[in-house]
Amino acid sequence: MGLIVQKFGGTSVRDRDRIFNVARIVANTRNAGNDVVVVVSAQGDTTDDLIQKAAEITSDPSEREMDMLLNSGEMISISLLAMALMEIGVPAVSLTGWQAGFQTDRAYSKARIKRLECERIESELARNRVVVVAGFQGLNKMEDLTTLGRGGSDTSAVAIAAALHADRCQIFTDVEGVYTADPRKLPNARKLEEITFDEMLELASLGAQVLNNRSVELAKKYNVELEVLSSLNPVPGTLVKEATKAMEGMLIKGVAKDEDVAVVTLVGVPDVPGTSFKVFSLLAQKKINVDIILQSTGRDGNKDLIFTVPRSEAENTRKLLDENVSRFGGSEVEIKTGVAKVSIVGAGMQSHFGVAAKMFEALSENQINIQMISTSEIKISVIIDQKDADRAVNAIHAAFIH
Ligand code: ADP
Ligand code: ASP
Ligand code: MG
């Protein structure tokens, strides 16, 4: 007898048949003698549809009202799943995020979990019920509804597994596990048996949507081993854990693409101490997340500062820098969209020469120009033209994954 947390994403609860499919998976887990907490996302494209509905009303919705609206998506799926479970004879109860005890900070649309008080979940489990919890939802100190950011249901599931010391945390999705590249874009991508938290965190942060990066961060922090698997095809998935068996010859674990990126150039800022500090502290104050940073060599007392931000922040960044450009002494702000970040990830590159060269060779053979490069111990990212991104993923994948 154990306690298992099972999370099902939007496609897994898309319609009536999929909801009953999930109910049967949960029933089987329970019939095997386990307590089960289920975390679900909104059905299918519900969250996108709700965002579209708001856009029909205003181009600048209140963040509070936006979170109020988006909370409604998960309410539908928890209640329907609880009904389906009862329909097949499994006692169940649905709980919203706030009923389940998710207390967050006040940052609407990207709230962080501050506390999780699990008494209600525990008391419902003690009454022998399957507990169906709404993912993605939280409540802040002002008792307003919040959301944990897109893909946040993964984080809800991991948080519950950590708080309840669950024996297993299973993330069911619409592919069979974590692959060496997005299997929908690259049919010859390989399913990984295992991947470390660190590798998965990089892949998730660099665009592999299969797990939300904050969920992986939390899983690593509380050492919650994750199993990513398909809700439609009962085959072994991928284990995400602290350490994995050495995979002979597997230099990299995956290739990821992220199109949510824009390149910002601040032209002709003074080549003196303090310039970077002024620019990046201003961006930090406005919570704009800066990724790759380059600086040209100074000439005639001036230099260019070049960096990337999420594309959704590009206009905010332009406005902020335009307003302050005289303070930095720069002459102009340029923003370039139409770019993408393509990355490779793998702990194996720490102990091997020539990984970067091999990646650049694959790009060069395909006449793909690299605009920026950034590296860490276990990843290499390049910024290239967006139109070249899929070709780049293909070529790099072919070069590394046999
Ligand atoms: P869910 O609704 O279950 O949360 P998501 O759509 O958030 O599912 O994530 C699953 C999707 O992630 C897959 O359908 C796949 O297209 C995409 N994906 C991107 N990169 C990868 C990868 N490396 N391995 C597996 N899936 C990936
Ligand atoms: N429904 C939310 C979203 O679409 C949360 C999730 O699916 O994890 O982002
Ligand atoms: Mg998801």
Short mmCIF file of C-alpha atoms and ligand atoms in Angstrom, two decimals:
data_model
loop_
_atom_site.label_atom_id
_atom_site.label_comp_id
_atom_site.label_asym_id
_atom_site.label_seq_id
_atom_site.Cartn_x
_atom_site.Cartn_y
_atom_site.Cartn_z
CA MET A 1 0.00 0.00 0.00
CA GLY A 2 1.49 3.27 -1.10
CA LEU A 3 0.56 6.81 -1.97
CA ILE A 4 0.75 7.73 -5.63
CA VAL A 5 0.33 11.17 -7.23
CA GLN A 6 -0.82 11.00 -10.85
CA LYS A 7 -0.97 14.13 -13.03
CA PHE A 8 -2.89 14.27 -16.31
CA GLY A 9 -2.41 17.12 -18.81
CA GLY A 10 -5.00 18.79 -21.01
CA THR A 11 -5.00 16.33 -23.92
CA SER A 12 -5.38 13.43 -21.48
CA VAL A 13 -8.73 14.83 -20.26
CA ARG A 14 -9.77 16.42 -23.57
CA ASP A 15 -13.26 14.84 -23.83
CA ARG A 16 -15.62 12.28 -22.28
CA ASP A 17 -13.71 9.24 -23.55
CA ARG A 18 -10.36 10.57 -22.35
CA ILE A 19 -11.84 11.39 -18.93
CA PHE A 20 -13.08 7.82 -18.56
CA ASN A 21 -9.69 6.57 -19.76
CA VAL A 22 -8.05 8.57 -16.95
CA ALA A 23 -10.66 7.32 -14.45
CA ARG A 24 -9.77 3.72 -15.37
CA ILE A 25 -6.02 4.34 -14.91
CA VAL A 26 -6.74 5.87 -11.49
CA ALA A 27 -9.12 3.01 -10.56
CA ASN A 28 -6.48 0.41 -11.47
CA THR A 29 -3.89 2.17 -9.33
CA ARG A 30 -6.31 2.28 -6.42
CA ASN A 31 -7.41 -1.35 -6.89
CA ALA A 32 -3.76 -2.33 -6.60
CA GLY A 33 -4.01 -1.09 -3.01
CA ASN A 34 -2.77 2.50 -3.27
CA ASP A 35 -4.05 5.84 -2.11
CA VAL A 36 -4.24 8.16 -5.11
CA VAL A 37 -4.11 11.92 -5.47
CA VAL A 38 -4.85 13.01 -9.03
CA VAL A 39 -3.85 16.41 -10.40
CA VAL A 40 -5.47 17.58 -13.63
CA SER A 41 -5.09 20.42 -16.09
CA ALA A 42 -7.86 22.16 -17.97
CA GLN A 43 -9.37 20.15 -20.84
CA GLY A 44 -7.65 20.36 -24.24
CA ASP A 45 -7.08 23.96 -25.35
CA THR A 46 -9.34 25.47 -22.68
CA THR A 47 -6.66 27.76 -21.22
CA ASP A 48 -5.73 29.12 -24.68
CA ASP A 49 -9.44 29.61 -25.45
CA LEU A 50 -9.94 31.56 -22.22
CA ILE A 51 -6.96 33.79 -23.04
CA GLN A 52 -8.54 34.41 -26.45
CA LYS A 53 -11.87 35.32 -24.84
CA ALA A 54 -10.11 37.93 -22.68
CA ALA A 55 -8.36 39.30 -25.78
CA GLU A 56 -11.77 39.86 -27.36
CA ILE A 57 -12.62 42.18 -24.46
CA THR A 58 -9.34 44.05 -23.92
CA SER A 59 -5.74 44.15 -25.06
CA ASP A 60 -4.61 44.93 -21.51
CA PRO A 61 -6.54 42.73 -19.06
CA SER A 62 -6.11 43.12 -15.31
CA GLU A 63 -3.77 40.39 -14.09
CA ARG A 64 -6.08 39.61 -11.20
CA GLU A 65 -9.07 39.11 -13.46
CA MET A 66 -6.98 37.05 -15.87
CA ASP A 67 -6.10 34.60 -13.09
CA MET A 68 -9.73 34.53 -11.97
CA LEU A 69 -10.68 33.61 -15.55
CA LEU A 70 -7.96 30.97 -16.06
CA ASN A 71 -8.81 29.28 -12.74
CA SER A 72 -12.15 28.30 -14.27
CA GLY A 73 -10.55 25.86 -16.74
CA GLU A 74 -9.28 23.42 -14.13
CA MET A 75 -12.57 23.59 -12.19
CA ILE A 76 -14.32 21.90 -15.10
CA SER A 77 -11.86 19.03 -15.40
CA ILE A 78 -11.66 18.20 -11.66
CA SER A 79 -15.41 17.98 -11.24
CA LEU A 80 -15.92 15.92 -14.43
CA LEU A 81 -13.14 13.51 -13.46
CA ALA A 82 -14.54 13.09 -9.93
CA MET A 83 -17.96 12.33 -11.46
CA ALA A 84 -16.41 9.80 -13.88
CA LEU A 85 -14.62 8.07 -10.99
CA MET A 86 -17.84 7.81 -9.01
CA GLU A 87 -19.62 6.56 -12.13
CA ILE A 88 -17.25 3.58 -12.30
CA GLY A 89 -17.61 2.92 -8.60
CA VAL A 90 -14.56 4.75 -7.19
CA PRO A 91 -15.25 7.13 -4.30
CA ALA A 92 -13.76 10.50 -5.23
CA VAL A 93 -13.82 14.16 -4.33
CA SER A 94 -12.57 17.15 -6.29
CA LEU A 95 -10.66 20.01 -4.65
CA THR A 96 -9.68 23.36 -6.11
CA GLY A 97 -6.10 24.50 -5.62
CA TRP A 98 -7.07 26.65 -2.65
CA GLN A 99 -9.15 23.89 -1.03
CA ALA A 100 -6.11 21.65 -1.45
CA GLY A 101 -4.04 24.21 0.48
CA PHE A 102 -1.92 25.95 -2.19
CA GLN A 103 -0.85 29.31 -0.79
CA THR A 104 1.18 31.43 -3.19
CA ASP A 105 2.87 34.79 -3.40
CA ARG A 106 0.90 37.60 -5.03
CA ALA A 107 2.47 37.47 -8.50
CA TYR A 108 -0.59 36.86 -10.66
CA SER A 109 -0.01 34.63 -13.72
CA LYS A 110 3.33 33.35 -12.42
CA ALA A 111 2.72 32.82 -8.71
CA ARG A 112 5.15 30.81 -6.63
CA ILE A 113 3.98 28.33 -4.02
CA LYS A 114 4.77 29.59 -0.50
CA ARG A 115 3.07 26.89 1.53
CA LEU A 116 1.05 23.81 0.91
CA GLU A 117 -1.21 22.82 3.80
CA CYS A 118 -2.30 19.29 3.02
CA GLU A 119 -4.79 18.63 5.88
CA ARG A 120 -7.80 18.59 3.59
CA ILE A 121 -6.17 16.22 1.11
CA GLU A 122 -5.09 13.97 3.98
CA SER A 123 -8.52 13.92 5.58
CA GLU A 124 -10.17 13.03 2.26
CA LEU A 125 -7.64 10.23 1.73
CA ALA A 126 -8.41 8.98 5.23
CA ARG A 127 -12.06 8.78 4.17
CA ASN A 128 -10.90 6.40 1.49
CA ARG A 129 -11.53 8.73 -1.42
CA VAL A 130 -9.48 9.44 -4.48
CA VAL A 131 -8.66 13.17 -4.27
CA VAL A 132 -8.80 15.04 -7.58
CA VAL A 133 -6.93 18.35 -7.28
CA ALA A 134 -6.97 21.24 -9.75
CA GLY A 135 -3.46 21.88 -11.00
CA PHE A 136 -2.14 25.39 -11.79
CA GLN A 137 -4.27 27.11 -9.09
CA GLY A 138 -3.34 28.93 -5.90
CA LEU A 139 -4.54 31.54 -3.45
CA ASN A 140 -2.53 34.56 -2.35
CA LYS A 141 -2.45 36.40 0.97
CA MET A 142 -5.21 38.72 -0.16
CA GLU A 143 -7.35 35.61 -0.78
CA ASP A 144 -7.29 36.26 -4.51
CA LEU A 145 -6.97 33.39 -6.96
CA THR A 146 -3.59 33.02 -8.64
CA THR A 147 -2.09 30.71 -11.29
CA LEU A 148 1.35 29.12 -11.34
CA GLY A 149 2.23 29.99 -14.96
CA ARG A 150 1.66 28.02 -18.16
CA GLY A 151 2.19 24.31 -17.69
CA GLY A 152 1.95 24.88 -13.92
CA SER A 153 -0.06 21.71 -13.19
CA ASP A 154 3.18 19.74 -13.30
CA THR A 155 4.41 21.92 -10.43
CA SER A 156 1.20 21.37 -8.45
CA ALA A 157 1.65 17.59 -8.78
CA VAL A 158 5.29 17.64 -7.68
CA ALA A 159 4.47 19.93 -4.73
CA ILE A 160 1.77 17.53 -3.50
CA ALA A 161 4.08 14.52 -3.96
CA ALA A 162 6.79 16.30 -1.95
CA ALA A 163 4.47 17.46 0.84
CA LEU A 164 2.81 14.04 1.27
CA HIS A 165 6.06 12.09 0.81
CA ALA A 166 4.36 10.13 -1.96
CA ASP A 167 5.88 6.86 -3.05
CA ARG A 168 5.60 7.81 -6.70
CA CYS A 169 4.82 10.88 -8.84
CA GLN A 170 3.62 10.02 -12.32
CA ILE A 171 3.20 12.68 -15.00
CA PHE A 172 0.88 11.28 -17.67
CA THR A 173 0.92 13.09 -21.00
CA ASP A 174 0.28 12.66 -24.72
CA VAL A 175 3.72 11.21 -25.59
CA GLU A 176 5.39 8.14 -24.09
CA GLY A 177 8.09 9.95 -22.12
CA VAL A 178 10.94 12.39 -22.51
CA TYR A 179 12.58 12.12 -25.94
CA THR A 180 15.86 13.31 -27.41
CA ALA A 181 13.80 15.97 -29.27
CA ASP A 182 10.11 16.82 -29.59
CA PRO A 183 8.75 13.53 -31.01
CA ARG A 184 5.93 15.39 -32.77
CA LYS A 185 8.44 17.38 -34.81
CA LEU A 186 11.12 14.72 -35.16
CA PRO A 187 9.68 11.24 -35.60
CA ASN A 188 13.07 9.57 -35.18
CA ALA A 189 13.65 11.11 -31.74
CA ARG A 190 14.50 8.46 -29.15
CA LYS A 191 12.67 7.89 -25.90
CA LEU A 192 15.01 8.17 -22.91
CA GLU A 193 14.85 5.54 -20.21
CA GLU A 194 16.23 7.96 -17.63
CA ILE A 195 17.38 11.56 -17.37
CA THR A 196 18.85 13.50 -14.43
CA PHE A 197 17.05 16.40 -12.76
CA ASP A 198 19.79 18.76 -13.96
CA GLU A 199 19.52 17.67 -17.59
CA MET A 200 15.73 17.78 -17.48
CA LEU A 201 15.78 21.21 -15.89
CA GLU A 202 17.94 22.53 -18.73
CA LEU A 203 15.81 20.85 -21.42
CA ALA A 204 12.58 22.16 -19.86
CA SER A 205 14.00 25.68 -19.53
CA LEU A 206 15.28 25.61 -23.11
CA GLY A 207 11.93 24.82 -24.68
CA ALA A 208 11.09 21.11 -24.20
CA GLN A 209 7.53 21.59 -23.10
CA VAL A 210 7.00 18.05 -21.78
CA LEU A 211 7.69 19.16 -18.19
CA ASN A 212 7.37 22.62 -16.74
CA ASN A 213 10.81 23.80 -15.58
CA ARG A 214 9.63 24.85 -12.13
CA SER A 215 8.23 21.38 -11.53
CA VAL A 216 11.67 19.92 -12.22
CA GLU A 217 13.31 22.50 -9.94
CA LEU A 218 10.95 21.46 -7.15
CA ALA A 219 11.42 17.74 -7.85
CA LYS A 220 15.18 18.20 -7.55
CA LYS A 221 14.88 20.24 -4.37
CA TYR A 222 12.73 17.64 -2.60
CA ASN A 223 14.18 14.65 -4.45
CA VAL A 224 10.84 13.56 -5.90
CA GLU A 225 11.57 11.03 -8.62
CA LEU A 226 9.25 11.61 -11.60
CA GLU A 227 7.93 9.15 -14.11
CA VAL A 228 6.80 10.70 -17.41
CA LEU A 229 4.48 8.39 -19.33
CA SER A 230 1.61 8.17 -21.77
CA SER A 231 -2.03 8.20 -20.66
CA LEU A 232 -2.97 6.34 -23.84
CA ASN A 233 -0.30 3.72 -24.28
CA PRO A 234 0.68 1.69 -21.19
CA VAL A 235 4.39 1.28 -21.86
CA PRO A 236 7.34 2.26 -19.64
CA GLY A 237 8.07 5.98 -19.76
CA THR A 238 11.07 8.04 -18.64
CA LEU A 239 12.39 8.34 -15.09
CA VAL A 240 13.63 11.75 -14.01
CA LYS A 241 15.98 11.40 -11.03
CA GLU A 242 19.10 12.67 -9.30
CA ALA A 243 21.59 10.28 -10.90
CA THR A 244 21.24 7.94 -13.87
CA LYS A 245 23.20 4.96 -15.13
CA ALA A 246 26.02 6.09 -17.40
CA MET A 247 24.70 5.76 -20.92
CA GLU A 248 27.67 4.65 -22.97
CA GLY A 249 28.07 6.82 -26.04
CA MET A 250 25.20 9.16 -25.15
CA LEU A 251 27.02 12.47 -25.23
CA ILE A 252 23.86 14.53 -25.22
CA LYS A 253 20.38 13.70 -23.97
CA GLY A 254 18.38 16.09 -26.05
CA VAL A 255 17.97 18.94 -28.51
CA ALA A 256 15.46 21.69 -27.68
CA LYS A 257 14.09 24.66 -29.56
CA ASP A 258 12.68 27.84 -28.05
CA GLU A 259 11.02 30.45 -30.22
CA ASP A 260 10.01 32.68 -27.32
CA VAL A 261 13.12 34.80 -27.67
CA ALA A 262 14.09 38.28 -28.90
CA VAL A 263 17.53 39.83 -29.25
CA VAL A 264 17.99 43.33 -27.83
CA THR A 265 20.93 45.53 -28.81
CA LEU A 266 21.76 48.68 -26.92
CA VAL A 267 23.98 50.53 -29.36
CA GLY A 268 26.91 52.75 -28.38
CA VAL A 269 26.86 52.75 -24.59
CA PRO A 270 29.93 54.19 -22.80
CA ASP A 271 32.75 51.69 -22.28
CA VAL A 272 33.13 52.58 -18.58
CA PRO A 273 32.55 50.76 -15.26
CA GLY A 274 28.89 50.61 -14.15
CA THR A 275 27.16 50.58 -17.54
CA SER A 276 26.07 46.94 -17.43
CA PHE A 277 25.02 47.34 -13.83
CA LYS A 278 22.74 50.27 -14.70
CA VAL A 279 21.13 48.46 -17.61
CA PHE A 280 20.58 45.06 -16.04
CA SER A 281 19.50 46.30 -12.63
CA LEU A 282 16.79 48.32 -14.36
CA LEU A 283 15.62 45.21 -16.23
CA ALA A 284 15.72 43.18 -13.01
CA GLN A 285 13.59 45.75 -11.20
CA LYS A 286 10.94 45.27 -13.88
CA LYS A 287 11.29 41.46 -13.52
CA ILE A 288 12.43 41.09 -17.14
CA ASN A 289 14.32 37.84 -17.46
CA VAL A 290 17.58 38.28 -19.38
CA ASP A 291 19.28 35.22 -20.81
CA ILE A 292 22.34 35.31 -23.09
CA ILE A 293 24.47 38.47 -22.74
CA LEU A 294 27.19 39.60 -25.13
CA GLN A 295 29.23 42.77 -25.12
CA SER A 296 31.23 44.03 -28.06
CA THR A 297 34.82 45.18 -27.55
CA GLY A 298 34.95 48.88 -26.84
CA ARG A 299 35.94 51.22 -29.66
CA ASP A 300 36.18 55.04 -29.45
CA GLY A 301 35.01 54.83 -25.83
CA ASN A 302 31.74 53.07 -26.76
CA LYS A 303 30.49 49.49 -26.93
CA ASP A 304 27.28 47.60 -27.79
CA LEU A 305 25.37 45.50 -25.22
CA ILE A 306 23.49 42.61 -26.78
CA PHE A 307 21.18 40.28 -24.85
CA THR A 308 18.11 38.09 -25.19
CA VAL A 309 14.74 38.38 -23.43
CA PRO A 310 11.51 36.38 -23.82
CA ARG A 311 9.68 37.60 -26.94
CA SER A 312 6.64 38.42 -24.83
CA GLU A 313 8.84 40.96 -22.97
CA ALA A 314 10.38 42.52 -26.10
CA GLU A 315 8.04 45.51 -26.29
CA ASN A 316 8.28 46.18 -22.53
CA THR A 317 12.05 46.04 -22.82
CA ARG A 318 12.09 48.46 -25.75
CA LYS A 319 9.86 50.91 -23.89
CA LEU A 320 11.91 50.72 -20.72
CA LEU A 321 15.25 51.17 -22.50
CA ASP A 322 13.94 53.93 -24.78
CA GLU A 323 12.80 55.85 -21.70
CA ASN A 324 16.18 55.43 -20.04
CA VAL A 325 18.61 55.40 -22.96
CA SER A 326 19.94 58.84 -22.11
CA ARG A 327 20.76 57.66 -18.56
CA PHE A 328 23.00 54.94 -19.96
CA GLY A 329 24.41 57.29 -22.59
CA GLY A 330 23.46 54.89 -25.39
CA SER A 331 22.37 56.02 -28.83
CA GLU A 332 19.75 53.52 -29.92
CA VAL A 333 17.76 50.40 -28.94
CA GLU A 334 17.29 47.69 -31.54
CA ILE A 335 14.98 44.68 -31.05
CA LYS A 336 15.18 41.67 -33.29
CA THR A 337 12.45 39.03 -33.30
CA GLY A 338 12.29 36.24 -35.88
CA VAL A 339 15.06 34.36 -34.05
CA ALA A 340 15.11 31.07 -32.16
CA LYS A 341 17.31 29.42 -29.59
CA VAL A 342 18.42 25.88 -30.32
CA SER A 343 20.21 23.99 -27.56
CA ILE A 344 21.81 20.67 -26.76
CA VAL A 345 21.82 19.27 -23.24
CA GLY A 346 23.76 16.42 -21.68
CA ALA A 347 25.94 15.79 -18.64
CA GLY A 348 28.20 13.76 -20.97
CA MET A 349 29.63 16.94 -22.52
CA GLN A 350 31.44 17.79 -19.27
CA SER A 351 33.99 15.07 -19.88
CA HIS A 352 34.30 15.15 -23.66
CA PHE A 353 36.12 17.38 -26.12
CA GLY A 354 34.64 18.61 -29.33
CA VAL A 355 30.94 18.70 -28.46
CA ALA A 356 30.56 22.37 -29.40
CA ALA A 357 32.60 21.85 -32.58
CA LYS A 358 30.34 18.99 -33.60
CA MET A 359 27.22 21.10 -33.06
CA PHE A 360 28.68 24.01 -35.05
CA GLU A 361 29.77 21.63 -37.83
CA ALA A 362 26.18 20.38 -38.21
CA LEU A 363 25.00 23.99 -38.52
CA SER A 364 27.78 24.95 -40.90
CA GLU A 365 27.09 22.00 -43.21
CA ASN A 366 23.53 23.29 -43.44
CA GLN A 367 24.58 26.89 -44.11
CA ILE A 368 22.95 28.05 -40.87
CA ASN A 369 24.44 31.19 -39.41
CA ILE A 370 25.02 31.44 -35.65
CA GLN A 371 24.21 34.86 -34.17
CA MET A 372 24.97 34.21 -30.51
CA ILE A 373 26.36 31.34 -28.47
CA SER A 374 26.07 30.53 -24.79
CA THR A 375 27.32 27.56 -22.82
CA SER A 376 27.11 26.07 -19.36
CA GLU A 377 28.56 22.82 -18.00
CA ILE A 378 25.81 20.69 -19.48
CA LYS A 379 24.32 22.76 -22.32
CA ILE A 380 25.21 24.74 -25.43
CA SER A 381 22.71 27.17 -26.96
CA VAL A 382 22.83 29.11 -30.21
CA ILE A 383 20.64 31.92 -31.44
CA ILE A 384 19.81 31.55 -35.14
CA ASP A 385 17.15 32.73 -37.62
CA GLN A 386 13.77 31.28 -36.69
CA LYS A 387 13.27 30.04 -40.25
CA ASP A 388 16.34 27.80 -39.87
CA ALA A 389 15.36 26.40 -36.45
CA ASP A 390 13.67 23.14 -37.47
CA ARG A 391 16.48 22.33 -39.94
CA ALA A 392 18.99 23.04 -37.21
CA VAL A 393 17.29 20.70 -34.72
CA ASN A 394 17.23 17.96 -37.37
CA ALA A 395 20.86 18.38 -38.31
CA ILE A 396 22.13 18.56 -34.73
CA HIS A 397 20.00 15.60 -33.68
CA ALA A 398 21.33 13.54 -36.59
CA ALA A 399 24.91 14.46 -35.66
CA PHE A 400 24.61 13.34 -32.01
CA ILE A 401 21.85 10.74 -31.70
CA HIS A 402 22.31 7.50 -33.57
P1 ADP B 1 0.37 18.09 -21.07
O1 ADP B 1 -0.87 18.72 -21.61
O2 ADP B 1 0.20 16.63 -20.79
O3 ADP B 1 0.96 18.84 -19.93
P2 ADP B 1 2.31 19.28 -22.86
O4 ADP B 1 1.72 19.66 -24.18
O5 ADP B 1 2.54 20.34 -21.87
O6 ADP B 1 1.41 18.10 -22.26
O7 ADP B 1 3.69 18.51 -23.09
C1 ADP B 1 3.76 17.39 -23.94
C2 ADP B 1 4.31 17.80 -25.28
O8 ADP B 1 5.66 18.21 -25.14
C3 ADP B 1 4.37 16.67 -26.29
O9 ADP B 1 3.16 16.55 -26.98
C4 ADP B 1 5.54 17.08 -27.19
O10 ADP B 1 5.09 17.59 -28.43
C5 ADP B 1 6.25 18.19 -26.42
N1 ADP B 1 7.69 17.98 -26.30
C6 ADP B 1 8.64 18.92 -26.58
N2 ADP B 1 9.87 18.43 -26.39
C7 ADP B 1 9.73 17.16 -25.96
C8 ADP B 1 10.66 16.13 -25.59
N3 ADP B 1 11.99 16.33 -25.60
N4 ADP B 1 10.16 14.93 -25.20
C9 ADP B 1 8.83 14.72 -25.16
N5 ADP B 1 7.91 15.65 -25.52
C10 ADP B 1 8.34 16.86 -25.90
N1 ASP B 2 -4.03 24.72 -17.94
C1 ASP B 2 -2.76 25.36 -17.70
C2 ASP B 2 -2.05 25.65 -19.02
O1 ASP B 2 -2.59 25.34 -20.07
C3 ASP B 2 -1.87 24.59 -16.77
C4 ASP B 2 -1.34 23.28 -17.30
O2 ASP B 2 -1.85 22.77 -18.30
O3 ASP B 2 -0.41 22.74 -16.70
O4 ASP B 2 -0.99 26.20 -19.02
MG MG B 3 2.22 20.54 -19.78
#
